[in-house]
Tab-separated table of C-alpha atoms in Angstrom:
chain	number	residue	atom	x	y	z
A	11	MET	CA	-80.485	11.855	-51.641
A	12	THR	CA	-83.331	14.299	-48.875
A	13	PRO	CA	-82.876	14.013	-45.388
A	14	PRO	CA	-86.658	12.759	-44.195
A	15	LEU	CA	-88.412	15.233	-41.444
A	16	TRP	CA	-89.397	12.321	-39.471
A	17	TRP	CA	-85.645	13.190	-38.460
A	18	LEU	CA	-86.115	16.408	-36.894
A	19	GLY	CA	-88.363	14.470	-34.595
A	20	ALA	CA	-86.058	12.023	-33.922
A	21	VAL	CA	-82.722	14.398	-32.793
A	22	TRP	CA	-85.384	16.717	-30.990
A	23	GLY	CA	-86.338	13.225	-28.899
A	24	VAL	CA	-82.770	12.432	-28.257
A	25	ALA	CA	-82.894	15.973	-26.860
A	26	ALA	CA	-85.659	15.833	-24.867
A	27	VAL	CA	-84.882	12.470	-23.149
A	28	CYS	CA	-80.699	13.956	-22.357
A	29	LEU	CA	-82.963	16.699	-20.619
A	30	ILE	CA	-85.025	14.588	-18.854
A	31	ILE	CA	-81.701	12.895	-17.890
A	32	ALA	CA	-79.697	16.136	-16.581
A	33	ALA	CA	-83.198	16.978	-14.833
A	34	VAL	CA	-83.000	13.622	-12.605
A	35	MET	CA	-79.285	13.489	-12.170
A	36	PHE	CA	-79.354	17.205	-11.006
A	37	GLY	CA	-82.051	15.823	-8.381
A	38	GLY	CA	-85.648	17.011	-10.243
A	39	GLY	CA	-86.765	17.053	-6.523
A	40	SER	CA	-85.666	14.048	-5.141
A	41	GLY	CA	-82.333	14.429	-4.867
A	42	ALA	CA	-78.454	12.760	-5.095
A	43	SER	CA	-77.980	9.553	-3.343
A	44	GLY	CA	-74.053	9.478	-3.609
A	45	PRO	CA	-72.644	11.592	-0.927
A	46	ALA	CA	-75.301	10.824	1.712
A	47	PRO	CA	-74.443	10.606	4.795
A	48	THR	CA	-72.771	6.991	5.489
A	49	LYS	CA	-72.912	7.729	9.388
A	50	THR	CA	-74.989	10.591	11.548
A	51	PHE	CA	-74.527	11.338	15.076
A	52	ALA	CA	-76.278	13.628	17.340
A	53	SER	CA	-75.963	17.664	18.544
A	54	GLY	CA	-73.003	17.372	21.221
A	55	GLU	CA	-71.898	13.655	20.652
A	56	ARG	CA	-68.408	12.374	19.630
A	57	VAL	CA	-67.933	10.424	17.032
A	58	THR	CA	-64.736	8.482	15.443
A	59	VAL	CA	-64.579	8.934	12.143
A	60	PRO	CA	-62.333	7.471	9.308
A	61	ILE	CA	-61.355	10.162	7.095
A	62	ASP	CA	-59.585	9.494	3.411
A	63	PRO	CA	-58.550	12.932	1.819
A	64	ALA	CA	-58.868	11.017	-1.731
A	65	ASP	CA	-63.218	10.435	-0.761
A	66	LYS	CA	-63.149	13.813	-0.603
A	67	PRO	CA	-65.366	14.017	2.716
A	68	ALA	CA	-68.230	16.355	4.000
A	69	VAL	CA	-70.214	16.832	7.314
A	70	TYR	CA	-73.826	17.178	6.564
A	71	ILE	CA	-77.223	18.806	8.679
A	72	ALA	CA	-80.742	17.353	8.536
A	73	SER	CA	-82.783	19.769	10.687
A	74	ASP	CA	-86.250	21.361	10.234
A	75	THR	CA	-85.335	24.955	11.325
A	76	ALA	CA	-81.803	27.223	10.600
A	77	VAL	CA	-79.650	26.170	13.363
A	78	ASN	CA	-76.230	28.160	14.085
A	79	TYR	CA	-73.924	25.345	14.774
A	80	SER	CA	-70.277	24.702	16.024
A	81	CYS	CA	-68.191	21.827	14.775
A	82	GLU	CA	-64.399	20.620	16.273
A	83	ILE	CA	-62.791	17.831	14.381
A	84	SER	CA	-59.358	16.592	16.547
A	85	GLY	CA	-57.459	13.196	16.336
A	86	GLY	CA	-55.716	11.602	13.354
A	87	PRO	CA	-52.114	11.413	11.729
A	88	GLY	CA	-52.351	14.879	11.859
A	89	PRO	CA	-54.174	18.239	12.397
A	90	ALA	CA	-57.279	18.278	9.249
A	91	LYS	CA	-59.312	21.539	8.828
A	92	LEU	CA	-63.154	22.263	8.484
A	93	ALA	CA	-64.236	24.738	6.043
A	94	LYS	CA	-67.483	26.266	5.332
A	95	THR	CA	-69.015	25.575	1.750
A	96	ALA	CA	-72.107	26.816	0.062
A	97	GLY	CA	-74.146	26.199	-3.025
A	98	VAL	CA	-73.927	22.891	-2.587
A	99	PRO	CA	-77.459	20.710	-3.828
A	100	LYS	CA	-79.231	19.193	-0.987
A	101	VAL	CA	-78.899	15.210	-0.776
A	102	THR	CA	-82.437	13.004	0.278
A	103	GLU	CA	-81.713	9.709	1.684
A	104	GLY	CA	-84.658	7.599	3.419
A	105	GLY	CA	-87.105	10.708	3.530
A	106	THR	CA	-84.260	12.515	4.995
A	107	VAL	CA	-83.098	15.758	3.085
A	108	TRP	CA	-79.018	16.368	4.175
A	109	GLN	CA	-77.089	19.655	3.672
A	110	GLN	CA	-73.824	19.667	3.070
A	111	PHE	CA	-72.477	22.398	5.247
A	112	LEU	CA	-68.455	21.708	5.955
A	113	VAL	CA	-65.894	19.936	4.214
A	114	ILE	CA	-63.324	17.963	6.015
A	115	ASN	CA	-59.630	19.142	5.032
A	116	ALA	CA	-56.787	16.218	6.132
A	117	PRO	CA	-53.482	15.569	6.122
A	118	ALA	CA	-54.257	11.701	5.975
A	119	ARG	CA	-56.066	8.783	6.324
A	120	GLY	CA	-56.742	7.932	9.451
A	121	ASP	CA	-58.894	8.332	12.242
A	122	TYR	CA	-60.263	11.048	13.579
A	123	GLN	CA	-62.933	12.726	16.077
A	124	LEU	CA	-65.528	15.428	15.467
A	125	THR	CA	-68.350	16.592	17.515
A	126	CYS	CA	-70.612	19.457	16.317
A	127	THR	CA	-73.176	21.385	18.383
A	128	HIS	CA	-75.809	24.072	18.056
A	129	GLN	CA	-77.372	25.925	21.154
A	130	GLU	CA	-81.462	26.088	19.200
A	131	GLN	CA	-84.025	23.725	20.935
A	132	ALA	CA	-84.751	21.576	17.380
A	133	THR	CA	-84.218	18.741	16.252
A	134	VAL	CA	-81.013	18.256	14.568
A	135	ARG	CA	-78.714	15.238	13.256
A	136	TYR	CA	-75.025	15.599	11.684
A	137	GLY	CA	-73.965	13.176	9.329
A	138	ILE	CA	-70.180	12.422	7.059
A	139	GLY	CA	-70.418	11.738	3.798
A	140	ARG	CA	-68.724	12.663	0.900
A	141	ASP	CA	-68.642	16.427	-1.010
A	142	ALA	CA	-71.820	16.437	-3.004
A	143	SER	CA	-70.202	18.690	-4.973
A	144	SER	CA	-66.944	16.368	-5.979
A	145	SER	CA	-68.993	13.031	-6.192
A	146	ASP	CA	-70.532	10.752	-9.197
A	147	GLY	CA	-69.926	13.921	-11.521
A	148	GLY	CA	-71.168	16.706	-9.323
A	149	THR	CA	-73.340	19.184	-11.533
A	150	THR	CA	-70.955	18.825	-14.827
A	151	THR	CA	-72.185	15.444	-15.775
A	152	PRO	CA	-75.645	16.218	-16.389
A	153	LEU	CA	-74.883	20.213	-18.066
A	154	LEU	CA	-72.872	17.592	-20.032
A	155	ILE	CA	-75.716	15.724	-20.966
A	156	GLY	CA	-78.373	18.479	-20.952
A	157	GLY	CA	-75.821	20.352	-23.409
A	158	ALA	CA	-75.072	17.312	-25.957
A	159	GLY	CA	-78.774	16.256	-26.448
A	160	LEU	CA	-79.250	20.402	-27.255
A	161	LEU	CA	-76.481	20.726	-29.603
A	162	ALA	CA	-77.060	17.186	-31.483
A	163	ALA	CA	-80.590	18.443	-32.062
A	164	ILE	CA	-79.800	21.780	-33.285
A	165	ILE	CA	-76.483	20.063	-35.241
A	166	GLY	CA	-79.618	17.229	-36.434
A	167	THR	CA	-82.241	20.505	-37.325
A	168	VAL	CA	-79.095	22.679	-39.511
A	169	VAL	CA	-78.539	19.274	-41.835
A	170	VAL	CA	-82.266	18.060	-42.321
A	171	LEU	CA	-83.008	22.038	-43.365
A	172	ALA	CA	-79.721	22.369	-45.309
A	173	GLY	CA	-79.959	19.072	-47.114
A	174	ARG	CA	-83.845	19.446	-47.653
A	175	SER	CA	-83.038	22.824	-49.411
A	176	ALA	CA	-80.430	21.664	-51.529
A	177	SER	CA	-82.942	18.768	-52.963
A	178	ARG	CA	-85.118	21.669	-53.720
A	179	LYS	CA	-82.982	23.475	-55.311
A	180	ARG	CA	-81.271	20.797	-57.349
A	181	LEU	CA	-84.795	20.069	-58.527
A	182	ALA	CA	-85.802	23.441	-59.762
A	183	VAL	CA	-82.588	23.477	-61.307
A	184	GLY	CA	-83.841	20.263	-63.532
A	185	GLY	CA	-80.987	17.948	-61.465
């Protein structure tokens, strides 16, 4: 039995759909919405936020210009630390583009006080959300979906072409 040529179109169509899904999950210009800040505050404002280390909390900034910031965290059942992050995708929520710049390393669940300030004359908002690189699969899920689609297309192409070649050989031999 010879695999029909339309199978090639089908497997590459599946690959295209997987790559589109992966591009949308990567942000495709719109950003992910899962890790977006749930609590926002202004520069110099002291906010009390419930922090659970299992939620992988992070601090975000929304600003049209680059600013030099300073953030401090206190309170809670133990000393929490703020650690800089880099290479985390931007998150768009309600027309606001948020950039994650810190993660909160808290020893235990509790209420912590957070203050962020900057010196530049700029409109800046800060927010608390989940770590974008660890929420909703981060970048691993889209890579797996896109890769699986491409792998399926390559395997499908090899199977169809090998099957058609074997069928031609059988016909040439008189089978």
